[in-house]
Amino acid sequence: MSIAEAVGAWFLQNRRDLPWRREGFGAWGILVSEIMLQQTPVVRVIPRLEQWLERWPTPADLAASPPGDAVRAWERLGYPRRALNLHAAATVIAERHGNVVPSDVGDLLTLPGIGDYTARAVASFAYGMRHPVVDTNVRRVLARAVAGRGEAGPPSTRRDLAAMEAVLPIDPAAAQLTNAAVMELGAVVCTARAPRCDACPLVDSCAWRAAGYPPYEGPKAAAQKRFEGSDRQVRGLIMAELRGSDIPVTALEIEQLWPDAAQRDRALAGLIADGLVVAGDDGFELP
DNA sequence: GACCCGTGGAT
DNA sequence: TATCCAAGGGT
């Protein structure tokens, strides 16, 4: 049995009941979910997604609101530029695509905040187009089951897409199922820390297992920088202050948020440059 | 390719 | 407590 067949059969029996997998969940909802899921766990996305789609059922609805409303509704999902990008993407979809999320990967890739993963995820999951979908879960599953390595190592779009393509069935519907199934396997069984090989449909064919689980030795991804004391933390504090205020936040109020003036000014300038903060006569506010 | 960008739970 | 990790993308 092929990897696609084994993982697909497992998926049909074990998949989680997630909102974006519901029958009739539209392309817009899938696009919003994919943006929210970028580097953000499923459990934190679900409630925010449902509120978002209730308020903005189509791209044009979102485009009709100020971008700051999107940033505010994003709340604490993190990486608020995703909210800004999603608003910008919705505007393009409303104005140039007839308020319909594109199904073409090339079109999707031109939208802000949509990269190699998200473009193919939308094309595959929302429209059934046959494309390899590669996220961190897929990379890990293929590294182990196929390449026999414990970790995927640094990403390479070309190599990663080719690796998944080699596993993908020809039939588009089967390919869509395989994409979802391999992702799901990586998310709940072939996990980064403690893989549950006893529950894995690939246990008998896994190259990493067959090799005796050799430790990973290749190049390691750069370690994530410390968050405490970082510019990220300062940006987060400023954004939280702006989200929580209906009126412009004064320079004095921002000064109270962080003692280091140089770092504070750098963070604020960065937020303004990113379009997440607008400087006005009365202070600083969301766009 | 390296680095930056939030937030919070698990280990 | 410190580090890891989470359906990535932009520069």
PDB file of C-alpha atoms (C1' of nucleotides) in Angstrom:
ATOM      1  CA  MET A   1       0.000   0.000   0.000  1.00  0.00           C
ATOM      2  CA  SER A   2       1.312   3.450  -0.926  1.00  0.00           C
ATOM      3  CA  ILE A   3       1.873   6.223   1.589  1.00  0.00           C
ATOM      4  CA  ALA A   4      -1.075   8.111   0.125  1.00  0.00           C
ATOM      5  CA  GLU A   5      -3.365   5.111   0.466  1.00  0.00           C
ATOM      6  CA  ALA A   6      -2.276   4.279   4.000  1.00  0.00           C
ATOM      7  CA  VAL A   7      -2.467   7.827   5.321  1.00  0.00           C
ATOM      8  CA  GLY A   8      -5.676   8.546   3.412  1.00  0.00           C
ATOM      9  CA  ALA A   9      -7.437   5.535   4.894  1.00  0.00           C
ATOM     10  CA  TRP A  10      -6.214   6.474   8.351  1.00  0.00           C
ATOM     11  CA  PHE A  11      -7.416  10.060   7.869  1.00  0.00           C
ATOM     12  CA  LEU A  12     -10.923   9.026   6.882  1.00  0.00           C
ATOM     13  CA  GLN A  13     -11.250   7.225  10.206  1.00  0.00           C
ATOM     14  CA  ASN A  14      -9.369   9.645  12.454  1.00  0.00           C
ATOM     15  CA  ARG A  15      -9.700  13.210  11.242  1.00  0.00           C
ATOM     16  CA  ARG A  16     -10.594  15.902  13.722  1.00  0.00           C
ATOM     17  CA  ASP A  17     -13.892  17.671  13.288  1.00  0.00           C
ATOM     18  CA  LEU A  18     -12.642  21.167  12.480  1.00  0.00           C
ATOM     19  CA  PRO A  19     -14.760  24.104  11.265  1.00  0.00           C
ATOM     20  CA  TRP A  20     -12.966  24.466   7.935  1.00  0.00           C
ATOM     21  CA  ARG A  21     -13.631  20.815   7.157  1.00  0.00           C
ATOM     22  CA  ARG A  22     -17.389  21.189   7.456  1.00  0.00           C
ATOM     23  CA  GLU A  23     -19.446  20.565   4.359  1.00  0.00           C
ATOM     24  CA  GLY A  24     -20.035  23.810   2.504  1.00  0.00           C
ATOM     25  CA  PHE A  25     -17.390  25.821   4.348  1.00  0.00           C
ATOM     26  CA  GLY A  26     -16.523  28.312   1.621  1.00  0.00           C
ATOM     27  CA  ALA A  27     -13.253  29.399   0.068  1.00  0.00           C
ATOM     28  CA  TRP A  28     -13.306  32.685   1.971  1.00  0.00           C
ATOM     29  CA  GLY A  29     -13.620  30.879   5.280  1.00  0.00           C
ATOM     30  CA  ILE A  30     -10.833  28.516   4.305  1.00  0.00           C
ATOM     31  CA  LEU A  31      -8.616  31.426   3.305  1.00  0.00           C
ATOM     32  CA  VAL A  32      -9.257  33.220   6.602  1.00  0.00           C
ATOM     33  CA  SER A  33      -8.597  30.021   8.531  1.00  0.00           C
ATOM     34  CA  GLU A  34      -5.312  29.413   6.728  1.00  0.00           C
ATOM     35  CA  ILE A  35      -4.064  32.914   7.464  1.00  0.00           C
ATOM     36  CA  MET A  36      -5.043  32.603  11.113  1.00  0.00           C
ATOM     37  CA  LEU A  37      -3.373  29.193  11.351  1.00  0.00           C
ATOM     38  CA  GLN A  38       0.002  30.533  10.218  1.00  0.00           C
ATOM     39  CA  GLN A  39       2.173  29.834  13.266  1.00  0.00           C
ATOM     40  CA  THR A  40      -0.884  29.781  15.515  1.00  0.00           C
ATOM     41  CA  PRO A  41      -2.390  26.650  17.146  1.00  0.00           C
ATOM     42  CA  VAL A  42      -5.787  25.346  16.056  1.00  0.00           C
ATOM     43  CA  VAL A  43      -7.415  25.738  19.465  1.00  0.00           C
ATOM     44  CA  ARG A  44      -6.730  29.454  19.526  1.00  0.00           C
ATOM     45  CA  VAL A  45      -7.934  30.009  15.967  1.00  0.00           C
ATOM     46  CA  ILE A  46     -11.351  28.368  16.117  1.00  0.00           C
ATOM     47  CA  PRO A  47     -13.284  30.896  18.242  1.00  0.00           C
ATOM     48  CA  ARG A  48     -11.683  33.882  16.492  1.00  0.00           C
ATOM     49  CA  LEU A  49     -12.457  32.437  13.052  1.00  0.00           C
ATOM     50  CA  GLU A  50     -16.145  31.946  13.782  1.00  0.00           C
ATOM     51  CA  GLN A  51     -16.560  35.496  15.080  1.00  0.00           C
ATOM     52  CA  TRP A  52     -14.633  36.840  12.092  1.00  0.00           C
ATOM     53  CA  LEU A  53     -16.817  35.116   9.516  1.00  0.00           C
ATOM     54  CA  GLU A  54     -19.990  36.097  11.321  1.00  0.00           C
ATOM     55  CA  ARG A  55     -18.938  39.747  11.102  1.00  0.00           C
ATOM     56  CA  TRP A  56     -17.370  39.582   7.627  1.00  0.00           C
ATOM     57  CA  PRO A  57     -19.074  36.804   5.614  1.00  0.00           C
ATOM     58  CA  THR A  58     -17.386  37.797   2.332  1.00  0.00           C
ATOM     59  CA  PRO A  59     -14.182  39.578   1.302  1.00  0.00           C
ATOM     60  CA  ALA A  60     -16.150  42.710   0.344  1.00  0.00           C
ATOM     61  CA  ASP A  61     -17.599  42.905   3.844  1.00  0.00           C
ATOM     62  CA  LEU A  62     -14.126  42.987   5.317  1.00  0.00           C
ATOM     63  CA  ALA A  63     -12.861  45.419   2.690  1.00  0.00           C
ATOM     64  CA  ALA A  64     -15.686  47.816   3.644  1.00  0.00           C
ATOM     65  CA  SER A  65     -14.358  48.087   7.204  1.00  0.00           C
ATOM     66  CA  PRO A  66     -11.278  50.093   8.167  1.00  0.00           C
ATOM     67  CA  PRO A  67      -8.132  47.950   8.364  1.00  0.00           C
ATOM     68  CA  GLY A  68      -7.852  48.860  12.041  1.00  0.00           C
ATOM     69  CA  ASP A  69     -11.091  46.986  12.694  1.00  0.00           C
ATOM     70  CA  ALA A  70      -9.450  43.853  11.324  1.00  0.00           C
ATOM     71  CA  VAL A  71      -6.422  44.390  13.547  1.00  0.00           C
ATOM     72  CA  ARG A  72      -8.669  44.884  16.559  1.00  0.00           C
ATOM     73  CA  ALA A  73     -10.749  41.795  15.769  1.00  0.00           C
ATOM     74  CA  TRP A  74      -7.539  39.811  15.435  1.00  0.00           C
ATOM     75  CA  GLU A  75      -7.153  40.324  19.188  1.00  0.00           C
ATOM     76  CA  ARG A  76      -4.254  38.257  20.545  1.00  0.00           C
ATOM     77  CA  LEU A  77      -3.718  35.797  17.711  1.00  0.00           C
ATOM     78  CA  GLY A  78      -0.265  37.269  17.210  1.00  0.00           C
ATOM     79  CA  TYR A  79       1.581  38.617  14.170  1.00  0.00           C
ATOM     80  CA  PRO A  80      -1.029  41.363  13.630  1.00  0.00           C
ATOM     81  CA  ARG A  81       0.369  42.160  10.200  1.00  0.00           C
ATOM     82  CA  ARG A  82      -1.553  39.046   9.146  1.00  0.00           C
ATOM     83  CA  ALA A  83      -4.774  40.916   9.899  1.00  0.00           C
ATOM     84  CA  LEU A  84      -3.601  43.867   7.853  1.00  0.00           C
ATOM     85  CA  ASN A  85      -2.574  41.600   4.974  1.00  0.00           C
ATOM     86  CA  LEU A  86      -5.874  39.753   5.120  1.00  0.00           C
ATOM     87  CA  HIS A  87      -7.741  43.029   4.882  1.00  0.00           C
ATOM     88  CA  ALA A  88      -5.607  44.068   1.912  1.00  0.00           C
ATOM     89  CA  ALA A  89      -6.131  40.693   0.251  1.00  0.00           C
ATOM     90  CA  ALA A  90      -9.876  40.962   0.779  1.00  0.00           C
ATOM     91  CA  THR A  91      -9.838  44.370  -0.888  1.00  0.00           C
ATOM     92  CA  VAL A  92      -8.072  42.971  -3.954  1.00  0.00           C
ATOM     93  CA  ILE A  93     -10.445  39.994  -4.093  1.00  0.00           C
ATOM     94  CA  ALA A  94     -13.477  42.271  -3.858  1.00  0.00           C
ATOM     95  CA  GLU A  95     -12.239  44.737  -6.448  1.00  0.00           C
ATOM     96  CA  ARG A  96     -10.463  42.547  -8.995  1.00  0.00           C
ATOM     97  CA  HIS A  97     -11.847  39.045  -8.519  1.00  0.00           C
ATOM     98  CA  GLY A  98     -15.560  39.682  -8.259  1.00  0.00           C
ATOM     99  CA  ASN A  99     -15.538  39.025  -4.518  1.00  0.00           C
ATOM    100  CA  VAL A 100     -14.575  35.407  -5.193  1.00  0.00           C
ATOM    101  CA  VAL A 101     -11.383  33.948  -3.723  1.00  0.00           C
ATOM    102  CA  PRO A 102      -9.157  32.945  -6.675  1.00  0.00           C
ATOM    103  CA  SER A 103      -8.547  29.256  -7.311  1.00  0.00           C
ATOM    104  CA  ASP A 104      -5.390  29.774  -9.339  1.00  0.00           C
ATOM    105  CA  VAL A 105      -2.176  29.403  -7.352  1.00  0.00           C
ATOM    106  CA  GLY A 106      -0.492  32.144  -9.355  1.00  0.00           C
ATOM    107  CA  ASP A 107      -3.315  34.563  -8.583  1.00  0.00           C
ATOM    108  CA  LEU A 108      -3.327  33.583  -4.935  1.00  0.00           C
ATOM    109  CA  LEU A 109       0.422  34.134  -4.670  1.00  0.00           C
ATOM    110  CA  THR A 110       0.019  37.766  -5.701  1.00  0.00           C
ATOM    111  CA  LEU A 111      -2.162  38.465  -2.661  1.00  0.00           C
ATOM    112  CA  PRO A 112      -0.473  39.945   0.423  1.00  0.00           C
ATOM    113  CA  GLY A 113       0.132  37.435   3.209  1.00  0.00           C
ATOM    114  CA  ILE A 114      -0.367  34.441   0.935  1.00  0.00           C
ATOM    115  CA  GLY A 115       2.779  32.463   0.252  1.00  0.00           C
ATOM    116  CA  ASP A 116       3.711  29.039  -1.046  1.00  0.00           C
ATOM    117  CA  TYR A 117       1.864  27.129   1.633  1.00  0.00           C
ATOM    118  CA  THR A 118      -1.331  29.168   1.867  1.00  0.00           C
ATOM    119  CA  ALA A 119      -1.796  29.548  -1.883  1.00  0.00           C
ATOM    120  CA  ARG A 120      -1.696  25.791  -2.439  1.00  0.00           C
ATOM    121  CA  ALA A 121      -3.736  25.056   0.662  1.00  0.00           C
ATOM    122  CA  VAL A 122      -6.557  27.268  -0.622  1.00  0.00           C
ATOM    123  CA  ALA A 123      -6.340  25.878  -4.152  1.00  0.00           C
ATOM    124  CA  SER A 124      -6.403  22.299  -2.867  1.00  0.00           C
ATOM    125  CA  PHE A 125      -8.750  22.447   0.098  1.00  0.00           C
ATOM    126  CA  ALA A 126     -11.209  25.041  -1.190  1.00  0.00           C
ATOM    127  CA  TYR A 127     -11.233  24.125  -4.870  1.00  0.00           C
ATOM    128  CA  GLY A 128      -9.870  20.615  -5.178  1.00  0.00           C
ATOM    129  CA  MET A 129      -7.071  21.713  -7.465  1.00  0.00           C
ATOM    130  CA  ARG A 130      -4.194  19.267  -7.597  1.00  0.00           C
ATOM    131  CA  HIS A 131      -1.189  20.869  -5.893  1.00  0.00           C
ATOM    132  CA  PRO A 132       1.266  19.642  -3.284  1.00  0.00           C
ATOM    133  CA  VAL A 133       0.565  21.354   0.034  1.00  0.00           C
ATOM    134  CA  VAL A 134       3.608  21.555   2.262  1.00  0.00           C
ATOM    135  CA  ASP A 135       3.595  22.896   5.782  1.00  0.00           C
ATOM    136  CA  THR A 136       5.768  22.089   8.776  1.00  0.00           C
ATOM    137  CA  ASN A 137       3.757  18.919   9.466  1.00  0.00           C
ATOM    138  CA  VAL A 138       4.139  17.602   5.950  1.00  0.00           C
ATOM    139  CA  ARG A 139       7.851  18.352   5.955  1.00  0.00           C
ATOM    140  CA  ARG A 140       8.315  16.405   9.169  1.00  0.00           C
ATOM    141  CA  VAL A 141       6.269  13.379   8.038  1.00  0.00           C
ATOM    142  CA  LEU A 142       8.127  13.117   4.735  1.00  0.00           C
ATOM    143  CA  ALA A 143      11.509  13.608   6.410  1.00  0.00           C
ATOM    144  CA  ARG A 144      10.806  10.681   8.686  1.00  0.00           C
ATOM    145  CA  ALA A 145       8.672   8.259   6.690  1.00  0.00           C
ATOM    146  CA  VAL A 146      10.460   8.736   3.361  1.00  0.00           C
ATOM    147  CA  ALA A 147      13.922  10.166   3.995  1.00  0.00           C
ATOM    148  CA  GLY A 148      14.508   8.361   7.283  1.00  0.00           C
ATOM    149  CA  ARG A 149      15.584  11.492   9.134  1.00  0.00           C
ATOM    150  CA  GLY A 150      14.301  12.602  12.515  1.00  0.00           C
ATOM    151  CA  GLU A 151      13.701  16.215  11.520  1.00  0.00           C
ATOM    152  CA  ALA A 152      13.047  18.016   8.284  1.00  0.00           C
ATOM    153  CA  GLY A 153      15.811  20.578   8.614  1.00  0.00           C
ATOM    154  CA  PRO A 154      15.675  24.017   7.009  1.00  0.00           C
ATOM    155  CA  PRO A 155      12.848  24.406   4.475  1.00  0.00           C
ATOM    156  CA  SER A 156      13.464  24.545   0.746  1.00  0.00           C
ATOM    157  CA  THR A 157      10.355  25.290  -1.257  1.00  0.00           C
ATOM    158  CA  ARG A 158      11.531  23.569  -4.404  1.00  0.00           C
ATOM    159  CA  ARG A 159      12.728  20.397  -2.679  1.00  0.00           C
ATOM    160  CA  ASP A 160       9.775  20.267  -0.304  1.00  0.00           C
ATOM    161  CA  LEU A 161       7.205  20.637  -3.072  1.00  0.00           C
ATOM    162  CA  ALA A 162       8.965  17.968  -5.130  1.00  0.00           C
ATOM    163  CA  ALA A 163       8.998  15.589  -2.165  1.00  0.00           C
ATOM    164  CA  MET A 164       5.259  15.955  -1.640  1.00  0.00           C
ATOM    165  CA  GLU A 165       4.577  15.794  -5.367  1.00  0.00           C
ATOM    166  CA  ALA A 166       6.266  12.393  -5.414  1.00  0.00           C
ATOM    167  CA  VAL A 167       3.737  11.132  -2.876  1.00  0.00           C
ATOM    168  CA  LEU A 168       0.643  12.762  -4.374  1.00  0.00           C
ATOM    169  CA  PRO A 169      -1.834  10.640  -6.360  1.00  0.00           C
ATOM    170  CA  ILE A 170      -2.718  11.729  -9.882  1.00  0.00           C
ATOM    171  CA  ASP A 171      -6.421  12.052  -9.193  1.00  0.00           C
ATOM    172  CA  PRO A 172      -7.159  15.565  -7.863  1.00  0.00           C
ATOM    173  CA  ALA A 173      -9.644  14.421  -5.220  1.00  0.00           C
ATOM    174  CA  ALA A 174      -7.236  11.769  -3.990  1.00  0.00           C
ATOM    175  CA  ALA A 175      -4.455  14.361  -3.982  1.00  0.00           C
ATOM    176  CA  GLN A 176      -6.579  16.726  -1.891  1.00  0.00           C
ATOM    177  CA  LEU A 177      -7.264  13.935   0.577  1.00  0.00           C
ATOM    178  CA  THR A 178      -3.565  13.096   0.745  1.00  0.00           C
ATOM    179  CA  ASN A 179      -2.607  16.691   1.441  1.00  0.00           C
ATOM    180  CA  ALA A 180      -5.032  16.897   4.347  1.00  0.00           C
ATOM    181  CA  ALA A 181      -4.139  13.445   5.604  1.00  0.00           C
ATOM    182  CA  VAL A 182      -0.370  13.944   5.731  1.00  0.00           C
ATOM    183  CA  MET A 183      -0.835  17.301   7.449  1.00  0.00           C
ATOM    184  CA  GLU A 184      -3.151  15.733   9.991  1.00  0.00           C
ATOM    185  CA  LEU A 185      -0.771  12.861  10.623  1.00  0.00           C
ATOM    186  CA  GLY A 186       2.017  15.300  11.370  1.00  0.00           C
ATOM    187  CA  ALA A 187      -0.242  17.352  13.619  1.00  0.00           C
ATOM    188  CA  VAL A 188      -1.569  14.571  15.832  1.00  0.00           C
ATOM    189  CA  VAL A 189       0.638  11.460  15.433  1.00  0.00           C
ATOM    190  CA  CYS A 190       4.003  12.205  13.846  1.00  0.00           C
ATOM    191  CA  THR A 191       4.551  15.166  16.156  1.00  0.00           C
ATOM    192  CA  ALA A 192       7.783  17.069  16.692  1.00  0.00           C
ATOM    193  CA  ARG A 193       8.457  16.025  20.278  1.00  0.00           C
ATOM    194  CA  ALA A 194       6.863  12.683  21.083  1.00  0.00           C
ATOM    195  CA  PRO A 195       5.660  10.886  17.947  1.00  0.00           C
ATOM    196  CA  ARG A 196       3.018   8.268  18.623  1.00  0.00           C
ATOM    197  CA  CYS A 197       4.397   5.585  16.357  1.00  0.00           C
ATOM    198  CA  ASP A 198       2.095   3.008  17.933  1.00  0.00           C
ATOM    199  CA  ALA A 199      -0.836   4.855  16.353  1.00  0.00           C
ATOM    200  CA  CYS A 200       0.791   5.558  12.983  1.00  0.00           C
ATOM    201  CA  PRO A 201      -0.530   4.026   9.756  1.00  0.00           C
ATOM    202  CA  LEU A 202       3.005   4.142   8.343  1.00  0.00           C
ATOM    203  CA  VAL A 203       4.638   2.251  11.195  1.00  0.00           C
ATOM    204  CA  ASP A 204       5.539  -0.719   8.992  1.00  0.00           C
ATOM    205  CA  SER A 205       7.027   1.326   6.161  1.00  0.00           C
ATOM    206  CA  CYS A 206       8.566   4.304   7.990  1.00  0.00           C
ATOM    207  CA  ALA A 207      12.183   4.789   6.926  1.00  0.00           C
ATOM    208  CA  TRP A 208      13.118   6.545  10.160  1.00  0.00           C
ATOM    209  CA  ARG A 209      11.748   3.679  12.254  1.00  0.00           C
ATOM    210  CA  ALA A 210      13.384   1.075  10.010  1.00  0.00           C
ATOM    211  CA  ALA A 211      16.719   2.809  10.522  1.00  0.00           C
ATOM    212  CA  GLY A 212      16.353   2.640  14.300  1.00  0.00           C
ATOM    213  CA  TYR A 213      15.315   6.280  14.883  1.00  0.00           C
ATOM    214  CA  PRO A 214      18.735   7.822  14.236  1.00  0.00           C
ATOM    215  CA  PRO A 215      19.053  11.281  15.824  1.00  0.00           C
ATOM    216  CA  TYR A 216      18.881  14.218  13.475  1.00  0.00           C
ATOM    217  CA  GLU A 217      22.293  15.528  12.502  1.00  0.00           C
ATOM    218  CA  GLY A 218      21.778  17.928   9.622  1.00  0.00           C
ATOM    219  CA  PRO A 219      21.717  21.713   9.840  1.00  0.00           C
ATOM    220  CA  LYS A 220      19.431  22.995  12.548  1.00  0.00           C
ATOM    221  CA  ALA A 221      17.046  25.847  12.020  1.00  0.00           C
ATOM    222  CA  ALA A 222      18.132  29.061  13.690  1.00  0.00           C
ATOM    223  CA  ALA A 223      16.980  29.131  17.294  1.00  0.00           C
ATOM    224  CA  GLN A 224      14.113  31.425  18.074  1.00  0.00           C
ATOM    225  CA  LYS A 225      15.222  34.538  19.897  1.00  0.00           C
ATOM    226  CA  ARG A 226      14.265  35.209  23.465  1.00  0.00           C
ATOM    227  CA  PHE A 227      10.894  36.959  23.700  1.00  0.00           C
ATOM    228  CA  GLU A 228      11.290  38.677  27.066  1.00  0.00           C
ATOM    229  CA  GLY A 229      12.868  42.048  26.451  1.00  0.00           C
ATOM    230  CA  SER A 230      12.632  41.757  22.675  1.00  0.00           C
ATOM    231  CA  ASP A 231      11.331  44.289  20.180  1.00  0.00           C
ATOM    232  CA  ARG A 232       8.529  41.821  19.545  1.00  0.00           C
ATOM    233  CA  GLN A 233       7.420  42.140  23.125  1.00  0.00           C
ATOM    234  CA  VAL A 234       7.463  45.929  22.949  1.00  0.00           C
ATOM    235  CA  ARG A 235       5.522  45.940  19.692  1.00  0.00           C
ATOM    236  CA  GLY A 236       3.017  43.597  21.270  1.00  0.00           C
ATOM    237  CA  LEU A 237       2.556  45.893  24.255  1.00  0.00           C
ATOM    238  CA  ILE A 238       1.978  48.898  22.012  1.00  0.00           C
ATOM    239  CA  MET A 239      -0.484  47.023  19.819  1.00  0.00           C
ATOM    240  CA  ALA A 240      -2.402  45.767  22.843  1.00  0.00           C
ATOM    241  CA  GLU A 241      -2.700  49.350  24.084  1.00  0.00           C
ATOM    242  CA  LEU A 242      -4.016  50.556  20.727  1.00  0.00           C
ATOM    243  CA  ARG A 243      -6.472  47.683  20.381  1.00  0.00           C
ATOM    244  CA  GLY A 244      -7.856  48.466  23.793  1.00  0.00           C
ATOM    245  CA  SER A 245      -8.452  52.152  23.118  1.00  0.00           C
ATOM    246  CA  ASP A 246     -11.264  53.832  21.176  1.00  0.00           C
ATOM    247  CA  ILE A 247      -9.366  57.101  21.051  1.00  0.00           C
ATOM    248  CA  PRO A 248      -5.806  57.930  19.997  1.00  0.00           C
ATOM    249  CA  VAL A 249      -3.138  56.839  22.455  1.00  0.00           C
ATOM    250  CA  THR A 250      -0.848  59.661  23.542  1.00  0.00           C
ATOM    251  CA  ALA A 251       2.926  59.592  23.389  1.00  0.00           C
ATOM    252  CA  LEU A 252       2.940  59.827  27.181  1.00  0.00           C
ATOM    253  CA  GLU A 253       0.787  56.714  27.478  1.00  0.00           C
ATOM    254  CA  ILE A 254       3.123  54.830  25.176  1.00  0.00           C
ATOM    255  CA  GLU A 255       6.071  55.930  27.269  1.00  0.00           C
ATOM    256  CA  GLN A 256       4.525  54.162  30.249  1.00  0.00           C
ATOM    257  CA  LEU A 257       4.566  50.856  28.385  1.00  0.00           C
ATOM    258  CA  TRP A 258       8.322  50.345  28.237  1.00  0.00           C
ATOM    259  CA  PRO A 259      11.227  51.998  30.070  1.00  0.00           C
ATOM    260  CA  ASP A 260      13.881  51.830  27.341  1.00  0.00           C
ATOM    261  CA  ALA A 261      13.218  54.881  25.187  1.00  0.00           C
ATOM    262  CA  ALA A 262      15.421  53.825  22.275  1.00  0.00           C
ATOM    263  CA  GLN A 263      13.824  50.414  22.046  1.00  0.00           C
ATOM    264  CA  ARG A 264      10.366  51.880  22.466  1.00  0.00           C
ATOM    265  CA  ASP A 265      10.920  54.389  19.678  1.00  0.00           C
ATOM    266  CA  ARG A 266      12.308  51.678  17.423  1.00  0.00           C
ATOM    267  CA  ALA A 267       9.291  49.468  18.028  1.00  0.00           C
ATOM    268  CA  LEU A 268       6.827  52.287  17.420  1.00  0.00           C
ATOM    269  CA  ALA A 269       8.614  53.403  14.267  1.00  0.00           C
ATOM    270  CA  GLY A 270       8.557  49.832  13.032  1.00  0.00           C
ATOM    271  CA  LEU A 271       4.830  49.539  13.642  1.00  0.00           C
ATOM    272  CA  ILE A 272       4.226  52.795  11.773  1.00  0.00           C
ATOM    273  CA  ALA A 273       6.406  51.616   8.889  1.00  0.00           C
ATOM    274  CA  ASP A 274       4.415  48.384   8.800  1.00  0.00           C
ATOM    275  CA  GLY A 275       1.146  50.303   8.605  1.00  0.00           C
ATOM    276  CA  LEU A 276      -0.109  48.861  11.869  1.00  0.00           C
ATOM    277  CA  VAL A 277      -0.019  52.240  13.617  1.00  0.00           C
ATOM    278  CA  VAL A 278      -0.883  55.693  12.329  1.00  0.00           C
ATOM    279  CA  ALA A 279       0.534  58.842  13.897  1.00  0.00           C
ATOM    280  CA  GLY A 280      -1.984  61.669  14.129  1.00  0.00           C
ATOM    281  CA  ASP A 281      -2.298  65.052  15.832  1.00  0.00           C
ATOM    282  CA  ASP A 282      -3.874  63.582  18.952  1.00  0.00           C
ATOM    283  CA  GLY A 283      -1.606  60.557  19.267  1.00  0.00           C
ATOM    284  CA  PHE A 284      -1.311  57.106  17.799  1.00  0.00           C
ATOM    285  CA  GLU A 285      -4.115  54.891  16.563  1.00  0.00           C
ATOM    286  CA  LEU A 286      -4.943  51.886  14.414  1.00  0.00           C
ATOM    287  CA  PRO A 287      -5.253  52.496  10.649  1.00  0.00           C
TER     288      PRO A 287
ATOM    289  C1'  DG B   1      19.620  32.055   3.317  1.00  0.00           C
ATOM    290  C1'  DA B   2      19.201  34.806   7.480  1.00  0.00           C
ATOM    291  C1'  DC B   3      16.426  37.369  10.125  1.00  0.00           C
ATOM    292  C1'  DC B   4      12.345  39.486  11.716  1.00  0.00           C
ATOM    293  C1'  DC B   5       7.529  39.334  13.007  1.00  0.00           C
ATOM    294  C1'  DG B   6       3.274  37.805  18.598  1.00  0.00           C
ATOM    295  C1'  DT B   7       1.365  34.898  21.717  1.00  0.00           C
ATOM    296  C1'  DG B   8       0.617  31.228  24.863  1.00  0.00           C
ATOM    297  C1'  DG B   9       0.742  26.283  26.162  1.00  0.00           C
ATOM    298  C1'  DA B  10       3.661  22.187  26.934  1.00  0.00           C
ATOM    299  C1'  DT B  11       7.832  20.086  28.615  1.00  0.00           C
TER     300       DT B  11
ATOM    301  C1'  DT C   1      12.910  28.605  34.536  1.00  0.00           C
ATOM    302  C1'  DA C   2      14.243  28.262  29.768  1.00  0.00           C
ATOM    303  C1'  DT C   3      13.311  26.313  25.610  1.00  0.00           C
ATOM    304  C1'  DC C   4      10.431  24.378  22.198  1.00  0.00           C
ATOM    305  C1'  DC C   5       6.704  24.571  19.252  1.00  0.00           C
ATOM    306  C1'  DA C   6       2.629  26.108  16.647  1.00  0.00           C
ATOM    307  C1'  DA C   7      -1.570  24.717   8.973  1.00  0.00           C
ATOM    308  C1'  DG C   8       4.287  30.875   7.379  1.00  0.00           C
ATOM    309  C1'  DG C   9       5.317  35.161   4.984  1.00  0.00           C
ATOM    310  C1'  DG C  10       8.056  39.240   3.829  1.00  0.00           C
ATOM    311  C1'  DT C  11      12.361  41.482   3.257  1.00  0.00           C
TER     312       DT C  11
END
